[in-house]
GROMACS .gro file of N, CA and C in nm:
model
  489
    1MET      N    1  -6.183  -0.082   7.211
    1MET     CA    2  -6.247  -0.187   7.289
    1MET      C    3  -6.150  -0.237   7.395
    2VAL      N    4  -6.202  -0.262   7.512
    2VAL     CA    5  -6.123  -0.311   7.624
    2VAL      C    6  -6.104  -0.462   7.608
    3ASN      N    7  -5.988  -0.510   7.645
    3ASN     CA    8  -5.957  -0.652   7.640
    3ASN      C    9  -6.056  -0.729   7.726
    4PRO      N   10  -6.133  -0.822   7.668
    4PRO     CA   11  -6.235  -0.897   7.746
    4PRO      C   12  -6.175  -0.987   7.853
    5GLN      N   13  -6.043  -1.016   7.843
    5GLN     CA   14  -5.978  -1.102   7.942
    5GLN      C   15  -5.944  -1.028   8.070
    6LEU      N   16  -5.946  -0.896   8.064
    6LEU     CA   17  -5.913  -0.817   8.181
    6LEU      C   18  -6.029  -0.811   8.279
    7GLU      N   19  -5.995  -0.815   8.404
    7GLU     CA   20  -6.096  -0.799   8.508
    7GLU      C   21  -6.116  -0.651   8.532
    8THR      N   22  -6.240  -0.610   8.532
    8THR     CA   23  -6.268  -0.469   8.557
    8THR      C   24  -6.279  -0.445   8.705
    9TYR      N   25  -6.194  -0.357   8.754
    9TYR     CA   26  -6.200  -0.318   8.894
    9TYR      C   27  -6.198  -0.167   8.896
   10ARG      N   28  -6.299  -0.111   8.952
   10ARG     CA   29  -6.307   0.035   8.955
   10ARG      C   30  -6.350   0.082   9.092
   11GLN      N   31  -6.272   0.172   9.145
   11GLN     CA   32  -6.309   0.236   9.270
   11GLN      C   33  -6.301   0.386   9.242
   12PRO      N   34  -6.416   0.445   9.204
   12PRO     CA   35  -6.413   0.587   9.164
   12PRO      C   36  -6.381   0.679   9.281
   13MET      N   37  -6.313   0.789   9.246
   13MET     CA   38  -6.286   0.892   9.346
   13MET      C   39  -6.418   0.958   9.382
   14PRO      N   40  -6.447   0.975   9.508
   14PRO     CA   41  -6.570   1.043   9.546
   14PRO      C   42  -6.561   1.192   9.513
   15LEU      N   43  -6.674   1.250   9.478
   15LEU     CA   44  -6.679   1.394   9.452
   15LEU      C   45  -6.662   1.469   9.584
   16PRO      N   46  -6.594   1.584   9.581
   16PRO     CA   47  -6.576   1.662   9.704
   16PRO      C   48  -6.709   1.692   9.774
   17GLU      N   49  -6.812   1.721   9.696
   17GLU     CA   50  -6.942   1.752   9.757
   17GLU      C   51  -6.997   1.633   9.833
   18ASP      N   52  -6.975   1.510   9.779
   18ASP     CA   53  -7.022   1.390   9.847
   18ASP      C   54  -6.947   1.369   9.979
   19LEU      N   55  -6.816   1.393   9.976
   19LEU     CA   56  -6.737   1.378  10.099
   19LEU      C   57  -6.780   1.478  10.204
   20MET      N   58  -6.800   1.603  10.160
   20MET     CA   59  -6.837   1.709  10.253
   20MET      C   60  -6.976   1.684  10.312
   21GLN      N   61  -7.066   1.628  10.232
   21GLN     CA   62  -7.200   1.599  10.281
   21GLN      C   63  -7.197   1.491  10.389
   22LYS      N   64  -7.105   1.396  10.375
   22LYS     CA   65  -7.093   1.289  10.474
   22LYS      C   66  -7.044   1.341  10.609
   23LEU      N   67  -6.986   1.461  10.610
   23LEU     CA   68  -6.935   1.518  10.734
   23LEU      C   69  -7.044   1.578  10.820
   24GLY      N   70  -7.165   1.582  10.770
   24GLY     CA   71  -7.274   1.643  10.843
   24GLY      C   72  -7.276   1.603  10.988
   25GLY      N   73  -7.286   1.699  11.074
   25GLY     CA   74  -7.287   1.673  11.217
   25GLY      C   75  -7.149   1.682  11.277
   26GLY      N   76  -7.048   1.632  11.209
   26GLY     CA   77  -6.911   1.646  11.252
   26GLY      C   78  -6.881   1.588  11.389
   27GLY      N   79  -6.973   1.513  11.446
   27GLY     CA   80  -6.951   1.465  11.581
   27GLY      C   81  -6.930   1.317  11.588
   28ALA      N   82  -6.857   1.262  11.492
   28ALA     CA   83  -6.835   1.118  11.493
   28ALA      C   84  -6.752   1.078  11.614
   29ASP      N   85  -6.768   0.953  11.654
   29ASP     CA   86  -6.697   0.898  11.768
   29ASP      C   87  -6.547   0.896  11.739
   30PRO      N   88  -6.463   0.955  11.827
   30PRO     CA   89  -6.319   0.956  11.806
   30PRO      C   90  -6.261   0.817  11.788
   31ASP      N   91  -6.320   0.717  11.855
   31ASP     CA   92  -6.270   0.579  11.839
   31ASP      C   93  -6.287   0.531  11.696
   32ASP      N   94  -6.396   0.573  11.630
   32ASP     CA   95  -6.417   0.537  11.489
   32ASP      C   96  -6.307   0.598  11.403
   33HIS      N   97  -6.271   0.722  11.431
   33HIS     CA   98  -6.164   0.787  11.355
   33HIS      C   99  -6.032   0.714  11.372
   34VAL      N  100  -6.001   0.678  11.494
   34VAL     CA  101  -5.876   0.607  11.521
   34VAL      C  102  -5.875   0.473  11.448
   35GLU      N  103  -5.985   0.402  11.451
   35GLU     CA  104  -5.994   0.273  11.384
   35GLU      C  105  -5.980   0.289  11.233
   36ASN      N  106  -6.045   0.390  11.175
   36ASN     CA  107  -6.033   0.416  11.031
   36ASN      C  108  -5.890   0.452  10.994
   37LEU      N  109  -5.824   0.531  11.076
   37LEU     CA  110  -5.686   0.570  11.051
   37LEU      C  111  -5.595   0.447  11.059
   38ARG      N  112  -5.619   0.362  11.156
   38ARG     CA  113  -5.539   0.240  11.170
   38ARG      C  114  -5.551   0.152  11.045
   39LYS      N  115  -5.674   0.137  10.994
   39LYS     CA  116  -5.696   0.057  10.874
   39LYS      C  117  -5.627   0.117  10.753
   40LEU      N  118  -5.635   0.249  10.742
   40LEU     CA  119  -5.571   0.318  10.630
   40LEU      C  120  -5.420   0.299  10.633
   41LEU      N  121  -5.360   0.317  10.750
   41LEU     CA  122  -5.215   0.301  10.763
   41LEU      C  123  -5.174   0.156  10.733
   42GLN      N  124  -5.256   0.062  10.774
   42GLN     CA  125  -5.227  -0.080  10.747
   42GLN      C  126  -5.228  -0.106  10.597
   43ARG      N  127  -5.327  -0.050  10.525
   43ARG     CA  128  -5.333  -0.070  10.380
   43ARG      C  129  -5.214  -0.006  10.311
   44LEU      N  130  -5.173   0.109  10.359
   44LEU     CA  131  -5.057   0.175  10.299
   44LEU      C  132  -4.931   0.091  10.318
   45GLU      N  133  -4.914   0.036  10.438
   45GLU     CA  134  -4.796  -0.046  10.465
   45GLU      C  135  -4.796  -0.171  10.379
   46GLU      N  136  -4.914  -0.230  10.355
   46GLU     CA  137  -4.924  -0.349  10.271
   46GLU      C  138  -4.876  -0.319  10.129
   47LYS      N  139  -4.892  -0.198  10.083
   47LYS     CA  140  -4.847  -0.158   9.949
   47LYS      C  141  -4.709  -0.101   9.950
   48GLY      N  142  -4.642  -0.105  10.068
   48GLY     CA  143  -4.505  -0.056  10.076
   48GLY      C  144  -4.495   0.095  10.088
   49LEU      N  145  -4.603   0.160  10.122
   49LEU     CA  146  -4.604   0.305  10.140
   49LEU      C  147  -4.597   0.340  10.287
   50LEU      N  148  -4.523   0.442  10.317
   50LEU     CA  149  -4.509   0.485  10.455
   50LEU      C  150  -4.552   0.631  10.469
   51CYS      N  151  -4.590   0.670  10.586
   51CYS     CA  152  -4.626   0.809  10.616
   51CYS      C  153  -4.515   0.872  10.697
   52ARG      N  154  -4.481   0.993  10.665
   52ARG     CA  155  -4.384   1.066  10.746
   52ARG      C  156  -4.459   1.133  10.859
   53ARG      N  157  -4.420   1.101  10.980
   53ARG     CA  158  -4.490   1.152  11.098
   53ARG      C  159  -4.492   1.305  11.102
   54GLU      N  160  -4.382   1.369  11.058
   54GLU     CA  161  -4.376   1.515  11.064
   54GLU      C  162  -4.473   1.581  10.964
   55LYS      N  163  -4.520   1.504  10.867
   55LYS     CA  164  -4.615   1.560  10.770
   55LYS      C  165  -4.760   1.528  10.808
   56CYS      N  166  -4.779   1.453  10.914
   56CYS     CA  167  -4.913   1.416  10.957
   56CYS      C  168  -4.963   1.509  11.067
   57GLN      N  169  -5.092   1.532  11.068
   57GLN     CA  170  -5.154   1.612  11.172
   57GLN      C  171  -5.276   1.537  11.225
   58PHE      N  172  -5.290   1.535  11.356
   58PHE     CA  173  -5.400   1.463  11.417
   58PHE      C  174  -5.475   1.553  11.515
   59ALA      N  175  -5.599   1.519  11.542
   59ALA     CA  176  -5.683   1.585  11.643
   59ALA      C  177  -5.696   1.735  11.617
   60LYS      N  178  -5.714   1.772  11.491
   60LYS     CA  179  -5.734   1.914  11.458
   60LYS      C  180  -5.884   1.943  11.457
   61SER      N  181  -5.920   2.068  11.483
   61SER     CA  182  -6.061   2.104  11.483
   61SER      C  183  -6.111   2.135  11.342
   62TYR      N  184  -6.021   2.143  11.246
   62TYR     CA  185  -6.060   2.166  11.107
   62TYR      C  186  -5.953   2.105  11.016
   63VAL      N  187  -5.988   2.088  10.890
   63VAL     CA  188  -5.893   2.040  10.792
   63VAL      C  189  -5.917   2.119  10.664
   64GLU      N  190  -5.808   2.153  10.594
   64GLU     CA  191  -5.823   2.220  10.465
   64GLU      C  192  -5.821   2.112  10.357
   65TYR      N  193  -5.923   2.113  10.274
   65TYR     CA  194  -5.938   2.010  10.172
   65TYR      C  195  -5.990   2.075  10.044
   66LEU      N  196  -5.915   2.063   9.937
   66LEU     CA  197  -5.951   2.119   9.807
   66LEU      C  198  -5.994   2.265   9.816
   67GLY      N  199  -5.918   2.343   9.888
   67GLY     CA  200  -5.946   2.487   9.897
   67GLY      C  201  -6.059   2.524   9.990
   68HIS      N  202  -6.108   2.429  10.068
   68HIS     CA  203  -6.217   2.454  10.163
   68HIS      C  204  -6.171   2.417  10.304
   69LEU      N  205  -6.226   2.486  10.402
   69LEU     CA  206  -6.200   2.451  10.542
   69LEU      C  207  -6.320   2.370  10.592
   70LEU      N  208  -6.294   2.249  10.635
   70LEU     CA  209  -6.399   2.161  10.684
   70LEU      C  210  -6.388   2.153  10.836
   71SER      N  211  -6.498   2.179  10.904
   71SER     CA  212  -6.498   2.172  11.050
   71SER      C  213  -6.634   2.123  11.096
   72ARG      N  214  -6.649   2.114  11.226
   72ARG     CA  215  -6.777   2.073  11.285
   72ARG      C  216  -6.887   2.173  11.250
   73GLU      N  217  -6.851   2.301  11.240
   73GLU     CA  218  -6.950   2.406  11.212
   73GLU      C  219  -7.001   2.401  11.068
   74GLY      N  220  -6.917   2.353  10.976
   74GLY     CA  221  -6.959   2.347  10.836
   74GLY      C  222  -6.840   2.360  10.743
   75ILE      N  223  -6.867   2.415  10.625
   75ILE     CA  224  -6.767   2.428  10.520
   75ILE      C  225  -6.741   2.576  10.498
   76GLY      N  226  -6.616   2.616  10.504
   76GLY     CA  227  -6.577   2.755  10.484
   76GLY      C  228  -6.477   2.770  10.372
   77LYS      N  229  -6.447   2.894  10.338
   77LYS     CA  230  -6.350   2.922  10.232
   77LYS      C  231  -6.209   2.906  10.287
   78GLY      N  232  -6.121   2.849  10.205
   78GLY     CA  233  -5.984   2.827  10.245
   78GLY      C  234  -5.893   2.945  10.216
   79ARG      N  235  -5.762   2.921  10.228
   79ARG     CA  236  -5.661   3.026  10.212
   79ARG      C  237  -5.654   3.083  10.072
   80LYS      N  238  -5.703   3.010   9.973
   80LYS     CA  239  -5.696   3.057   9.835
   80LYS      C  240  -5.769   3.191   9.819
   81VAL      N  241  -5.866   3.217   9.906
   81VAL     CA  242  -5.942   3.342   9.901
   81VAL      C  243  -5.850   3.463   9.914
   82ASP      N  244  -5.749   3.454   9.999
   82ASP     CA  245  -5.657   3.567  10.019
   82ASP      C  246  -5.591   3.609   9.888
   83ALA      N  247  -5.551   3.512   9.807
   83ALA     CA  248  -5.486   3.543   9.679
   83ALA      C  249  -5.585   3.614   9.587
   84VAL      N  250  -5.710   3.571   9.587
   84VAL     CA  251  -5.810   3.636   9.502
   84VAL      C  252  -5.836   3.778   9.548
   85LEU      N  253  -5.841   3.800   9.679
   85LEU     CA  254  -5.866   3.933   9.732
   85LEU      C  255  -5.753   4.030   9.700
   86LYS      N  256  -5.632   3.978   9.681
   86LYS     CA  257  -5.517   4.062   9.649
   86LYS      C  258  -5.501   4.088   9.499
   87MET      N  259  -5.584   4.023   9.417
   87MET     CA  260  -5.573   4.042   9.273
   87MET      C  261  -5.599   4.188   9.236
   88PRO      N  262  -5.514   4.246   9.150
   88PRO     CA  263  -5.539   4.383   9.106
   88PRO      C  264  -5.653   4.386   9.005
   89ALA      N  265  -5.703   4.503   8.979
   89ALA     CA  266  -5.809   4.519   8.879
   89ALA      C  267  -5.760   4.463   8.745
   90SER      N  268  -5.850   4.402   8.672
   90SER     CA  269  -5.814   4.341   8.545
   90SER      C  270  -5.780   4.448   8.441
   91THR      N  271  -5.684   4.412   8.356
   91THR     CA  272  -5.643   4.505   8.250
   91THR      C  273  -5.673   4.449   8.111
   92ASP      N  274  -5.715   4.322   8.107
   92ASP     CA  275  -5.749   4.260   7.979
   92ASP      C  276  -5.838   4.139   8.005
   93VAL      N  277  -5.886   4.078   7.896
   93VAL     CA  278  -5.978   3.964   7.908
   93VAL      C  279  -5.914   3.845   7.980
   94PRO      N  280  -5.790   3.805   7.948
   94PRO     CA  281  -5.732   3.690   8.021
   94PRO      C  282  -5.723   3.710   8.172
   95SER      N  283  -5.684   3.830   8.216
   95SER     CA  284  -5.675   3.851   8.361
   95SER      C  285  -5.814   3.855   8.425
   96LEU      N  286  -5.914   3.905   8.351
   96LEU     CA  287  -6.050   3.904   8.404
   96LEU      C  288  -6.104   3.761   8.412
   97LYS      N  289  -6.073   3.680   8.312
   97LYS     CA  290  -6.115   3.539   8.314
   97LYS      C  291  -6.051   3.464   8.431
   98ALA      N  292  -5.926   3.497   8.462
   98ALA     CA  293  -5.859   3.433   8.576
   98ALA      C  294  -5.933   3.470   8.707
   99PHE      N  295  -5.969   3.597   8.721
   99PHE     CA  296  -6.042   3.641   8.840
   99PHE      C  297  -6.179   3.572   8.846
  100MET      N  298  -6.249   3.571   8.733
  100MET     CA  299  -6.383   3.510   8.730
  100MET      C  300  -6.377   3.362   8.765
  101GLY      N  301  -6.274   3.292   8.715
  101GLY     CA  302  -6.258   3.151   8.748
  101GLY      C  303  -6.234   3.130   8.897
  102SER      N  304  -6.158   3.221   8.957
  102SER     CA  305  -6.130   3.211   9.100
  102SER      C  306  -6.254   3.230   9.185
  103ILE      N  307  -6.335   3.329   9.149
  103ILE     CA  308  -6.457   3.348   9.231
  103ILE      C  309  -6.559   3.240   9.201
  104GLN      N  310  -6.557   3.184   9.080
  104GLN     CA  311  -6.648   3.075   9.045
  104GLN      C  312  -6.621   2.953   9.133
  105PHE      N  313  -6.495   2.933   9.170
  105PHE     CA  314  -6.457   2.820   9.256
  105PHE      C  315  -6.534   2.826   9.389
  106TYR      N  316  -6.563   2.946   9.436
  106TYR     CA  317  -6.632   2.964   9.563
  106TYR      C  318  -6.778   3.003   9.544
  107ARG      N  319  -6.836   2.969   9.431
  107ARG     CA  320  -6.974   3.012   9.400
  107ARG      C  321  -7.077   2.971   9.505
  108LYS      N  322  -7.055   2.859   9.571
  108LYS     CA  323  -7.153   2.814   9.671
  108LYS      C  324  -7.161   2.907   9.792
  109PHE      N  325  -7.059   2.993   9.809
  109PHE     CA  326  -7.059   3.089   9.920
  109PHE      C  327  -7.110   3.226   9.876
  110LEU      N  328  -7.131   3.245   9.747
  110LEU     CA  329  -7.164   3.378   9.693
  110LEU      C  330  -7.306   3.380   9.637
  111PRO      N  331  -7.401   3.429   9.716
  111PRO     CA  332  -7.539   3.432   9.670
  111PRO      C  333  -7.553   3.525   9.548
  112ASN      N  334  -7.633   3.483   9.453
  112ASN     CA  335  -7.664   3.561   9.332
  112ASN      C  336  -7.538   3.595   9.252
  113LEU      N  337  -7.442   3.505   9.248
  113LEU     CA  338  -7.317   3.533   9.179
  113LEU      C  339  -7.338   3.568   9.033
  114SER      N  340  -7.425   3.495   8.963
  114SER     CA  341  -7.445   3.521   8.821
  114SER      C  342  -7.495   3.663   8.797
  115THR      N  343  -7.578   3.713   8.887
  115THR     CA  344  -7.630   3.850   8.874
  115THR      C  345  -7.522   3.952   8.909
  116VAL      N  346  -7.452   3.929   9.018
  116VAL     CA  347  -7.351   4.024   9.065
  116VAL      C  348  -7.233   4.032   8.968
  117ALA      N  349  -7.196   3.921   8.906
  117ALA     CA  350  -7.080   3.919   8.819
  117ALA      C  351  -7.115   3.938   8.670
  118GLU      N  352  -7.240   3.961   8.641
  118GLU     CA  353  -7.285   3.969   8.501
  118GLU      C  354  -7.212   4.078   8.423
  119LEU      N  355  -7.196   4.193   8.481
  119LEU     CA  356  -7.129   4.304   8.413
  119LEU      C  357  -6.985   4.267   8.376
  120LEU      N  358  -6.916   4.197   8.464
  120LEU     CA  359  -6.780   4.154   8.436
  120LEU      C  360  -6.778   4.041   8.332
  121HIS      N  361  -6.872   3.949   8.346
  121HIS     CA  362  -6.882   3.836   8.253
  121HIS      C  363  -6.903   3.886   8.110
  122ARG      N  364  -6.980   3.990   8.097
  122ARG     CA  365  -7.010   4.046   7.964
  122ARG      C  366  -6.879   4.086   7.893
  123LEU      N  367  -6.783   4.138   7.967
  123LEU     CA  368  -6.656   4.180   7.907
  123LEU      C  369  -6.574   4.064   7.850
  124THR      N  370  -6.603   3.941   7.894
  124THR     CA  371  -6.525   3.826   7.847
  124THR      C  372  -6.583   3.765   7.720
  125GLN      N  373  -6.695   3.813   7.675
  125GLN     CA  374  -6.759   3.757   7.555
  125GLN      C  375  -6.692   3.808   7.429
  126LYS      N  376  -6.701   3.727   7.323
  126LYS     CA  377  -6.642   3.765   7.194
  126LYS      C  378  -6.713   3.890   7.140
  127ASN      N  379  -6.639   3.964   7.064
  127ASN     CA  380  -6.688   4.085   6.997
  127ASN      C  381  -6.738   4.193   7.092
  128VAL      N  382  -6.698   4.186   7.218
  128VAL     CA  383  -6.729   4.293   7.313
  128VAL      C  384  -6.599   4.368   7.338
  129PRO      N  385  -6.596   4.497   7.303
  129PRO     CA  386  -6.471   4.574   7.321
  129PRO      C  387  -6.438   4.589   7.470
  130TRP      N  388  -6.307   4.586   7.500
  130TRP     CA  389  -6.262   4.600   7.639
  130TRP      C  390  -6.283   4.745   7.684
  131GLN      N  391  -6.360   4.760   7.788
  131GLN     CA  392  -6.379   4.894   7.845
  131GLN      C  393  -6.395   4.879   7.996
  132TRP      N  394  -6.291   4.916   8.068
  132TRP     CA  395  -6.292   4.905   8.213
  132TRP      C  396  -6.313   5.045   8.270
  133GLY      N  397  -6.437   5.069   8.311
  133GLY     CA  398  -6.471   5.199   8.367
  133GLY      C  399  -6.509   5.187   8.514
  134MET      N  400  -6.576   5.290   8.563
  134MET     CA  401  -6.616   5.295   8.703
  134MET      C  402  -6.713   5.181   8.737
  135GLU      N  403  -6.809   5.152   8.648
  135GLU     CA  404  -6.905   5.043   8.676
  135GLU      C  405  -6.835   4.908   8.691
  136GLN      N  406  -6.741   4.881   8.601
  136GLN     CA  407  -6.669   4.753   8.606
  136GLN      C  408  -6.582   4.746   8.732
  137GLN      N  409  -6.520   4.857   8.768
  137GLN     CA  410  -6.438   4.860   8.888
  137GLN      C  411  -6.524   4.835   9.012
  138GLN      N  412  -6.641   4.894   9.016
  138GLN     CA  413  -6.732   4.875   9.130
  138GLN      C  414  -6.779   4.729   9.136
  139ALA      N  415  -6.810   4.671   9.020
  139ALA     CA  416  -6.853   4.530   9.017
  139ALA      C  417  -6.739   4.439   9.063
  140PHE      N  418  -6.619   4.469   9.017
  140PHE     CA  419  -6.500   4.394   9.057
  140PHE      C  420  -6.482   4.400   9.209
  141GLN      N  421  -6.491   4.519   9.265
  141GLN     CA  422  -6.475   4.540   9.409
  141GLN      C  423  -6.587   4.471   9.487
  142HIS      N  424  -6.709   4.479   9.434
  142HIS     CA  425  -6.825   4.417   9.502
  142HIS      C  426  -6.806   4.265   9.509
  143ASN      N  427  -6.756   4.205   9.401
  143ASN     CA  428  -6.732   4.061   9.401
  143ASN      C  429  -6.625   4.023   9.502
  144LYS      N  430  -6.522   4.105   9.515
  144LYS     CA  431  -6.418   4.078   9.615
  144LYS      C  432  -6.475   4.090   9.757
  145GLU      N  433  -6.563   4.188   9.778
  145GLU     CA  434  -6.624   4.204   9.911
  145GLU      C  435  -6.712   4.084   9.945
  146LEU      N  436  -6.787   4.036   9.848
  146LEU     CA  437  -6.869   3.915   9.870
  146LEU      C  438  -6.781   3.798   9.908
  147LEU      N  439  -6.671   3.786   9.837
  147LEU     CA  440  -6.579   3.675   9.861
  147LEU      C  441  -6.515   3.684   9.999
  148SER      N  442  -6.493   3.806  10.047
  148SER     CA  443  -6.429   3.823  10.177
  148SER      C  444  -6.527   3.811  10.294
  149SER      N  445  -6.657   3.807  10.265
  149SER     CA  446  -6.754   3.792  10.374
  149SER      C  447  -6.736   3.655  10.438
  150ASP      N  448  -6.762   3.646  10.565
  150ASP     CA  449  -6.732   3.525  10.642
  150ASP      C  450  -6.852   3.433  10.648
  151LYS      N  451  -6.887   3.373  10.537
  151LYS     CA  452  -6.999   3.280  10.532
  151LYS      C  453  -6.948   3.137  10.549
  152VAL      N  454  -7.021   3.060  10.626
  152VAL     CA  455  -6.989   2.919  10.643
  152VAL      C  456  -7.114   2.843  10.608
  153LEU      N  457  -7.100   2.741  10.524
  153LEU     CA  458  -7.213   2.659  10.487
  153LEU      C  459  -7.227   2.548  10.592
  154ALA      N  460  -7.340   2.543  10.656
  154ALA     CA  461  -7.362   2.443  10.762
  154ALA      C  462  -7.380   2.305  10.700
  155HIS      N  463  -7.338   2.204  10.772
  155HIS     CA  464  -7.361   2.066  10.728
  155HIS      C  465  -7.510   2.038  10.735
  156PHE      N  466  -7.560   1.963  10.638
  156PHE     CA  467  -7.701   1.927  10.637
  156PHE      C  468  -7.730   1.830  10.751
  157ASP      N  469  -7.836   1.858  10.824
  157ASP     CA  470  -7.877   1.771  10.934
  157ASP      C  471  -8.020   1.726  10.906
  158PRO      N  472  -8.040   1.599  10.865
  158PRO     CA  473  -8.174   1.552  10.832
  158PRO      C  474  -8.270   1.553  10.951
  159ALA      N  475  -8.218   1.565  11.073
  159ALA     CA  476  -8.305   1.568  11.191
  159ALA      C  477  -8.370   1.705  11.210
  160LEU      N  478  -8.314   1.808  11.144
  160LEU     CA  479  -8.370   1.942  11.158
  160LEU      C  480  -8.470   1.972  11.045
  161PRO      N  481  -8.569   2.057  11.071
  161PRO     CA  482  -8.664   2.090  10.964
  161PRO      C  483  -8.595   2.172  10.855
  162SER      N  484  -8.634   2.148  10.731
  162SER     CA  485  -8.576   2.226  10.620
  162SER      C  486  -8.689   2.289  10.540
  163VAL      N  487  -8.657   2.399  10.477
  163VAL     CA  488  -8.758   2.474  10.402
  163VAL      C  489  -8.714   2.480  10.258
   0.00000   0.00000   0.00000
């Protein structure tokens, strides 16, 4: 039980999807950005925190956030994809699970992922003997090709018709 004398103050961290959805349109007024940045820096200074200028970047056309590239055009895959594309073929269940977890991170960019990765997923189940043959290698390669495709998810625009 929480101490009833304590004041409850909660400011939850926003979900990445909620933040990315707010970026829709990407054409906010630069003056608004400057004002928001000024307020943020003021709050940091009030708490005794400082920003190192050499670690700050301003006026960029994109930003990398939680493994995603956010820009005016939409949301794209970040640099983490390169590491996944360089992964060698799996030799056991733990290495296959690591690969599957990596592609799962980018599931929103991979249409029909559950169908395409089903053959590999089957190998991670209990009581399924490890057998990496031509079919598994092809499925592995196909998943890497899907991941390397250059898909960008557009920001939702409520002014446009949707189907």
